CSV table of C-alpha atoms in Angstrom, one decimal:
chain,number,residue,atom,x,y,z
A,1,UNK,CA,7.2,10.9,14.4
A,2,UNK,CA,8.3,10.9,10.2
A,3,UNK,CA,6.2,9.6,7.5
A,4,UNK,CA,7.5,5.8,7.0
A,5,UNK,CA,8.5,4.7,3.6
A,6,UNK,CA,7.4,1.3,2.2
A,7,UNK,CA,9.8,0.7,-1.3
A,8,UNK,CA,7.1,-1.1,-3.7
A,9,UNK,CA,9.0,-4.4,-4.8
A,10,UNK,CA,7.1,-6.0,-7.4
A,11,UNK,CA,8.4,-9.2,-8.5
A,12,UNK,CA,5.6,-10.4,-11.1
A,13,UNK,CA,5.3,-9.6,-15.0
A,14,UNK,CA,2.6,-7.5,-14.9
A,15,UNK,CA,2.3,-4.8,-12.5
A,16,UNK,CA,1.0,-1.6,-13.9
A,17,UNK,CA,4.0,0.5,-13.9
A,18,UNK,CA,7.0,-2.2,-13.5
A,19,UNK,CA,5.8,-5.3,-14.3
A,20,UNK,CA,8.4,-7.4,-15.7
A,21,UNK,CA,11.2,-4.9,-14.6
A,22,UNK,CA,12.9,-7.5,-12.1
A,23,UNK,CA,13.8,-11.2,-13.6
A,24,UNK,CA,14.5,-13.5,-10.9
A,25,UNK,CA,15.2,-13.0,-7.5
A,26,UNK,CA,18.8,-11.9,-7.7
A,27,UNK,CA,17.6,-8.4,-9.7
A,28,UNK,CA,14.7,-8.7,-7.1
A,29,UNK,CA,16.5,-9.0,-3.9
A,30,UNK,CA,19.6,-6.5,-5.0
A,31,UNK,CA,16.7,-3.8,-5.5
A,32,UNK,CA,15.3,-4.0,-2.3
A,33,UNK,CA,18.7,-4.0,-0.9
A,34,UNK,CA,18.9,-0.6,-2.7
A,35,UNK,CA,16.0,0.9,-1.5
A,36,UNK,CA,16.8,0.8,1.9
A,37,UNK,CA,20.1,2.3,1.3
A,38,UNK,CA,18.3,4.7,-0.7
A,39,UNK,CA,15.8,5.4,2.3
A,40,UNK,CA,12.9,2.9,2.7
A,41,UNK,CA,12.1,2.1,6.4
A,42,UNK,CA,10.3,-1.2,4.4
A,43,UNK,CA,10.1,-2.8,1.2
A,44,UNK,CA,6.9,-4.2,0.4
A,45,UNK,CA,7.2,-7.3,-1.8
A,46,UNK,CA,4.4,-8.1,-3.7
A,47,UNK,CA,3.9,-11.4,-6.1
A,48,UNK,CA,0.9,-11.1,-7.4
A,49,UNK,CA,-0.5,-7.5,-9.7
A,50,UNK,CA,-3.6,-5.7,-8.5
A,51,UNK,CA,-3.8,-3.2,-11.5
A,52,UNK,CA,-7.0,-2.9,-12.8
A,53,UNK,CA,-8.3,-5.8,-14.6
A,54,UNK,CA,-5.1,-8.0,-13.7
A,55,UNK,CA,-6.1,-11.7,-13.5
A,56,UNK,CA,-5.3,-13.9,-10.3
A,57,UNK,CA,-1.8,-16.2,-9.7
A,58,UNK,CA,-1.9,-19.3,-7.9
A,59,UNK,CA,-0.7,-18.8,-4.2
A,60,UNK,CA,1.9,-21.7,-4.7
A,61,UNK,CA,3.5,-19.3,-8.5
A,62,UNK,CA,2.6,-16.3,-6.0
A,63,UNK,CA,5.2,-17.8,-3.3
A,64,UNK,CA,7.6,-19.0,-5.8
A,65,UNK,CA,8.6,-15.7,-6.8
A,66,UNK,CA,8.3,-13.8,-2.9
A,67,UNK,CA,9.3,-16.4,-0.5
A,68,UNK,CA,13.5,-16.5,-1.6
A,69,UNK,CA,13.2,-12.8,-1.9
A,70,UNK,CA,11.7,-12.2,1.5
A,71,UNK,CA,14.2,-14.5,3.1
A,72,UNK,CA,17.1,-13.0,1.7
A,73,UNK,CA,16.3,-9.6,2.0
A,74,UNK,CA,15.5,-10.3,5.6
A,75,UNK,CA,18.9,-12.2,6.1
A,76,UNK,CA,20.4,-9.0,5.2
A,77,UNK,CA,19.0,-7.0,7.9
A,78,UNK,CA,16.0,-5.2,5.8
A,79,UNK,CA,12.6,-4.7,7.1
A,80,UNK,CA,10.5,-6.4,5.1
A,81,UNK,CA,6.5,-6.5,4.2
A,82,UNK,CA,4.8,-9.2,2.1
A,83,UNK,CA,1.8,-7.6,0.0
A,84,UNK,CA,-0.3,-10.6,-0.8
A,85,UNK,CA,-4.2,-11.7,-0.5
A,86,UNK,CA,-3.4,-14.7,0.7
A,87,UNK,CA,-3.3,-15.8,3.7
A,88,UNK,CA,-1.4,-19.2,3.1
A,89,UNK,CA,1.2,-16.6,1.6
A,90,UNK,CA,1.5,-14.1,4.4
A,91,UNK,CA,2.1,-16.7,7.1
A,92,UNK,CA,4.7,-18.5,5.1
A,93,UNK,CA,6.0,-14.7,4.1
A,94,UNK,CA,6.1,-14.1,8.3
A,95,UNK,CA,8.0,-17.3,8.8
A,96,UNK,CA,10.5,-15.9,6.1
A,97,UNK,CA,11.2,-12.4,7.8
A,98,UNK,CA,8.3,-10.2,6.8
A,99,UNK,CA,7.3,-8.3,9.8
A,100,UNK,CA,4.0,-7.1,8.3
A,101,UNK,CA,1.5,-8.0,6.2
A,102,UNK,CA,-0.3,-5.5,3.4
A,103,UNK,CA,-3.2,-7.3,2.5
A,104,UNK,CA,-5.0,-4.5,-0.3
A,105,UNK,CA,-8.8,-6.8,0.4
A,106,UNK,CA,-8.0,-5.9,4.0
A,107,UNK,CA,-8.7,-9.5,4.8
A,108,UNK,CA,-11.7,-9.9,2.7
A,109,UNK,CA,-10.2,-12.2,-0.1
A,110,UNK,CA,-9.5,-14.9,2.3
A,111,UNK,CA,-11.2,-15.7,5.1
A,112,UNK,CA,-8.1,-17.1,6.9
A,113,UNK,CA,-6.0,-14.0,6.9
A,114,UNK,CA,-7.3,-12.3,10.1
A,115,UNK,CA,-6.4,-15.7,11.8
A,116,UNK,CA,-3.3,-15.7,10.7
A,117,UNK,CA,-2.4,-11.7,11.5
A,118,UNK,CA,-3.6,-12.7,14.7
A,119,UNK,CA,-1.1,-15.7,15.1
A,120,UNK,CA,2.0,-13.6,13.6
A,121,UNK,CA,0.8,-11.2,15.9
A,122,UNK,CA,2.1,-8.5,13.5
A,123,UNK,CA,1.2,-5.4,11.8
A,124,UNK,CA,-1.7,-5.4,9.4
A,125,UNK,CA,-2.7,-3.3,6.6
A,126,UNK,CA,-6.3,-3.4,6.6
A,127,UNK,CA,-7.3,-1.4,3.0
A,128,UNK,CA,-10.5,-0.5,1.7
A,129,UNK,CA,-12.1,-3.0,-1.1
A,130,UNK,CA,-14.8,-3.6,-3.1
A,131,UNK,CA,-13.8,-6.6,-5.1
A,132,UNK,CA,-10.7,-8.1,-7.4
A,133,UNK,CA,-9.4,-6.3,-10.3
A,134,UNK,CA,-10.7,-7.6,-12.9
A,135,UNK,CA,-14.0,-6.4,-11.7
A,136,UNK,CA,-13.1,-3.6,-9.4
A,137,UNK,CA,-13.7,-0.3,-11.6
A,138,UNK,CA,-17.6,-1.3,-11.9
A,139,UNK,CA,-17.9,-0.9,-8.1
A,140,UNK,CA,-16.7,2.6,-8.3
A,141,UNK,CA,-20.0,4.2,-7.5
A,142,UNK,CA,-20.7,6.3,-4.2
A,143,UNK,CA,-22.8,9.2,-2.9
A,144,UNK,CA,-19.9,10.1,-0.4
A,145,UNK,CA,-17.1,8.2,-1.1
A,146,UNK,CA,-15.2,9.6,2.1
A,147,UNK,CA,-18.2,8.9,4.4
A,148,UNK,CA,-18.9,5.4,2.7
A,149,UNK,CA,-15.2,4.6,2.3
A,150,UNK,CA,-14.4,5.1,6.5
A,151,UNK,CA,-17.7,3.1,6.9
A,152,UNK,CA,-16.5,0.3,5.5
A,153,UNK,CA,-13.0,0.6,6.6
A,154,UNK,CA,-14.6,0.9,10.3
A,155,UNK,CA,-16.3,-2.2,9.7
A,156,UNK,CA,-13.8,-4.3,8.2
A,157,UNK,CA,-11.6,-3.7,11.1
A,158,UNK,CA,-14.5,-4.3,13.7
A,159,UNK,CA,-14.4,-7.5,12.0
A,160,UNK,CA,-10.6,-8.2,12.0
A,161,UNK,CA,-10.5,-7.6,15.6
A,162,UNK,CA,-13.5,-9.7,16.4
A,163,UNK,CA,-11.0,-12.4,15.1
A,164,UNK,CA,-8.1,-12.1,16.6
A,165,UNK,CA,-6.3,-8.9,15.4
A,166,UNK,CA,-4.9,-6.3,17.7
A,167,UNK,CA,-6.2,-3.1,17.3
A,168,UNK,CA,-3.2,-1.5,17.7
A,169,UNK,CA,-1.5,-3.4,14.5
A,170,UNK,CA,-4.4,-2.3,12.5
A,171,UNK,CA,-3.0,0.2,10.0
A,172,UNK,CA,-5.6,1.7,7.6
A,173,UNK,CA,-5.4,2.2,3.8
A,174,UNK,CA,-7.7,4.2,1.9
A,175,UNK,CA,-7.4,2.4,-1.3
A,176,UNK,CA,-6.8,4.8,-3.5
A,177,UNK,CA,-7.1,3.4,-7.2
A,178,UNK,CA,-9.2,0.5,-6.1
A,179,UNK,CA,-12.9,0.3,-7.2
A,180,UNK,CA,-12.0,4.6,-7.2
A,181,UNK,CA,-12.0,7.3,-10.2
A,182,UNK,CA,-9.8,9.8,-10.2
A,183,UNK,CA,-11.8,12.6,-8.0
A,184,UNK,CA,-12.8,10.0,-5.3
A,185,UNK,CA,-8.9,9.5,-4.8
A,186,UNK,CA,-8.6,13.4,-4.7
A,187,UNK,CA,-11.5,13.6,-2.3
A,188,UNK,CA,-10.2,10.9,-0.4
A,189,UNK,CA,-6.8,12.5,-0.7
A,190,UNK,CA,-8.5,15.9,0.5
A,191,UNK,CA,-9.8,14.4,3.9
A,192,UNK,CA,-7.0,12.5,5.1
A,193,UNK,CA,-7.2,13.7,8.4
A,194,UNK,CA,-10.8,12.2,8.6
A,195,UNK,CA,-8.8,8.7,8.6
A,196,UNK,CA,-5.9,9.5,10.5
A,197,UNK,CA,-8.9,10.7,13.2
A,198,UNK,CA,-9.7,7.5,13.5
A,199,UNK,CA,-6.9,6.5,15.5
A,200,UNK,CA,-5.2,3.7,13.4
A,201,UNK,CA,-1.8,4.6,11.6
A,202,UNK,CA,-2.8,5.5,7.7
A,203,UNK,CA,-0.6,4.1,4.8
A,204,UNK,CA,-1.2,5.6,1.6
A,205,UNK,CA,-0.1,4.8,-1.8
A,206,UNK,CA,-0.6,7.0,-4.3
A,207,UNK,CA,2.5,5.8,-6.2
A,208,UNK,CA,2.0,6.4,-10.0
A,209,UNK,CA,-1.7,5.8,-10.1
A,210,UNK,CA,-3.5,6.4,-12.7
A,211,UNK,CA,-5.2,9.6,-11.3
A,212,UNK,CA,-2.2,11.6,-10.9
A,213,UNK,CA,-2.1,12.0,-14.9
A,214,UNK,CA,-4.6,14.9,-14.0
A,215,UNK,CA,-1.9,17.2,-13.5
A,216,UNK,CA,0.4,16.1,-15.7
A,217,UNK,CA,0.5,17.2,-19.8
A,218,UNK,CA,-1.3,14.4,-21.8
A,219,UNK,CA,2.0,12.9,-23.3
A,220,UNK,CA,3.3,12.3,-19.8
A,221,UNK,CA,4.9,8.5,-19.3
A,222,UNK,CA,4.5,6.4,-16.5
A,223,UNK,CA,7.8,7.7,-14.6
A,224,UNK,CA,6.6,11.1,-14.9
A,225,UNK,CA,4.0,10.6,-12.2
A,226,UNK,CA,6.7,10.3,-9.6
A,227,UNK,CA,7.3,14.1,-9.0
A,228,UNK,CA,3.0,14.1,-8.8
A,229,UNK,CA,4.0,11.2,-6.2
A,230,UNK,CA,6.3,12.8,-3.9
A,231,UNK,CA,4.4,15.5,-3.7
A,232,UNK,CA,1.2,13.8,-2.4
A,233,UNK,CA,3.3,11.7,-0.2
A,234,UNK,CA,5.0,15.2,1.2
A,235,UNK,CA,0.8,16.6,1.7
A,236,UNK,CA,-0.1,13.0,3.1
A,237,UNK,CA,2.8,13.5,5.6
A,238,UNK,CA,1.4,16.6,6.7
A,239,UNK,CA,-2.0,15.4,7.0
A,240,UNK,CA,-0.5,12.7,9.6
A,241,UNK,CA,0.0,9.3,7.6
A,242,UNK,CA,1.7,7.0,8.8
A,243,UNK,CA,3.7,5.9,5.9
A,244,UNK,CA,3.4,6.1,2.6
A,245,UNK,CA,4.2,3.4,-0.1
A,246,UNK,CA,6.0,4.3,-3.5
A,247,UNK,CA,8.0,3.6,-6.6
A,248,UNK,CA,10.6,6.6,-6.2
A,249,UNK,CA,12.0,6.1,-2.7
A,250,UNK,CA,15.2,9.1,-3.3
A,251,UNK,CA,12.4,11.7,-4.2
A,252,UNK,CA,10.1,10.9,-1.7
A,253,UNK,CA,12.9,10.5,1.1
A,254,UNK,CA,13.6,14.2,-0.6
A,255,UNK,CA,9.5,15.2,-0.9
A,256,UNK,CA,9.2,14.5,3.2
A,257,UNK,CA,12.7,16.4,4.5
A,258,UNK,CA,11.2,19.3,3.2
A,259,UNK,CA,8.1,18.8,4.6
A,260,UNK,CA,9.3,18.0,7.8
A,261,UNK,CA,11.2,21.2,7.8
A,262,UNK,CA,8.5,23.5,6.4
A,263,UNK,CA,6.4,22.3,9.5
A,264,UNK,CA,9.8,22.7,11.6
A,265,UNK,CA,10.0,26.4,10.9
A,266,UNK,CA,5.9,26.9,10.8
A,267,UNK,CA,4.7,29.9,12.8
């Protein structure tokens, strides 16, 4: 089966690469519109920025600026995902249209979102986490990240499903960027098959992080990381994920037709 794309919709003012970008939900709504044309089997709205040191947004501001979005876009026949911490969000975001729910504390931030999930009975992004943002890059310390990161991915969905959750809509996230340097993404990166082993669908967003600027000359802007993007969504593909979630949705639809035909013609 292809590699799923999930279109990144941020409508808040301060996401780390495009905060700000879309004012209102008109602009909001006609850009998710665009990125299905354009290729995304989802678009992930988010209302609420998880960049590193970001502060929080009330769920009520946070649902201001998603609910109308998700509703229209879903009115005009687009899949839609809600990313959002909150659980009061995702099941108002479910009764809108959004058919799953991207939750980036995999269900630790609130302890009413594996209830919900359960209820909606959709699918769930269950992603590794260490705390919120504004905290998150002093819990960056491990002795194997991929060992320690699986661990605690394991146990956060023995704990999902203890409440409710289906296994089988349990899709895992690795977390790259979150409470993560730049070589524990690559070494996460570098054993994706160690997840996808696991037997749960594996989402991955690499999407303009702020690791990719490894391999890219120091004067490099933020939209340069895209090309660095599609690539690791074309390797991710290979390595069996799921889906993978992005800025650039026409150069990662390109990035994973060629990677579908270079395994195609393999051997």
């Amino acid at each position: 089966m292809s590699t799923r794309i999930l279109g990144i919709l941020n409508v808040t003012p301060d996401s780390f690469s495009d905060g700000g970008e879309l004012d209102g939900a008109d602009a909001a709504i006609a850009r998710g519109v665009r990125m299905t044309a354009e290729g995304a089997d989802l678009v992930d709205v988010g209302g609420e920025s998880t960049r590193p040191g970001a502060g929080r947004v009330s769920p009520a501001e946070e649902q201001r600026r998603v609910l109308p979005v998700i509703a229209a876009l879903a009115a005009e026949g687009v899949t839609v995902s809600v990313d959002t911490l909150n659980a009061d969000t995702a099941s108002r975001a479910v009764a809108a249209g959004a058919a799953l729910i991207n939750d980036v504390s995999g269900g630790l931030a609130d302890p009413d979102m594996a209830r919900v999930v359960a209820e909606a009975g959709v699918p769930f992004v269950v992603m590794h986490w260490r705390g919120h943002s504004a905290d998150m890059n002093s819990r960056a310390q491990y002795d194997d990240v991929v060992a320690e990161v699986r661990t605690e991915l394991l146990a956060r969905v023995d704990e999902v499903v203890r409440q409710g959750v289906d296994p089988d809509n349990v899709i895992l996230d690795p977390g790259l960027g979150f409470a993560k340097n730049a070589e524990h993404n690559w070494a996460l990166l570098g054993a994706l098959e160690d997840f996808v082993d696991l037997g749960h669908r594996v989402l991955v967003g690499a999407s303009r992080k702020r690791f990719l600027a490894d391999v890219l000359p120091p004067d490099a802007g933020m939209a340069d990381r895209d090309p660095a993007t599609a690539v690791v969504s074309a390797l991710a593909a290979e390595a069996g994920a799921w889906a993978v979630r992005v800025h650039d949705v026409p150069a990662t639809r390109t990035a994973l037709a060629v990677q579908r035909e270079w395994r195609r013609h393999r051997g």
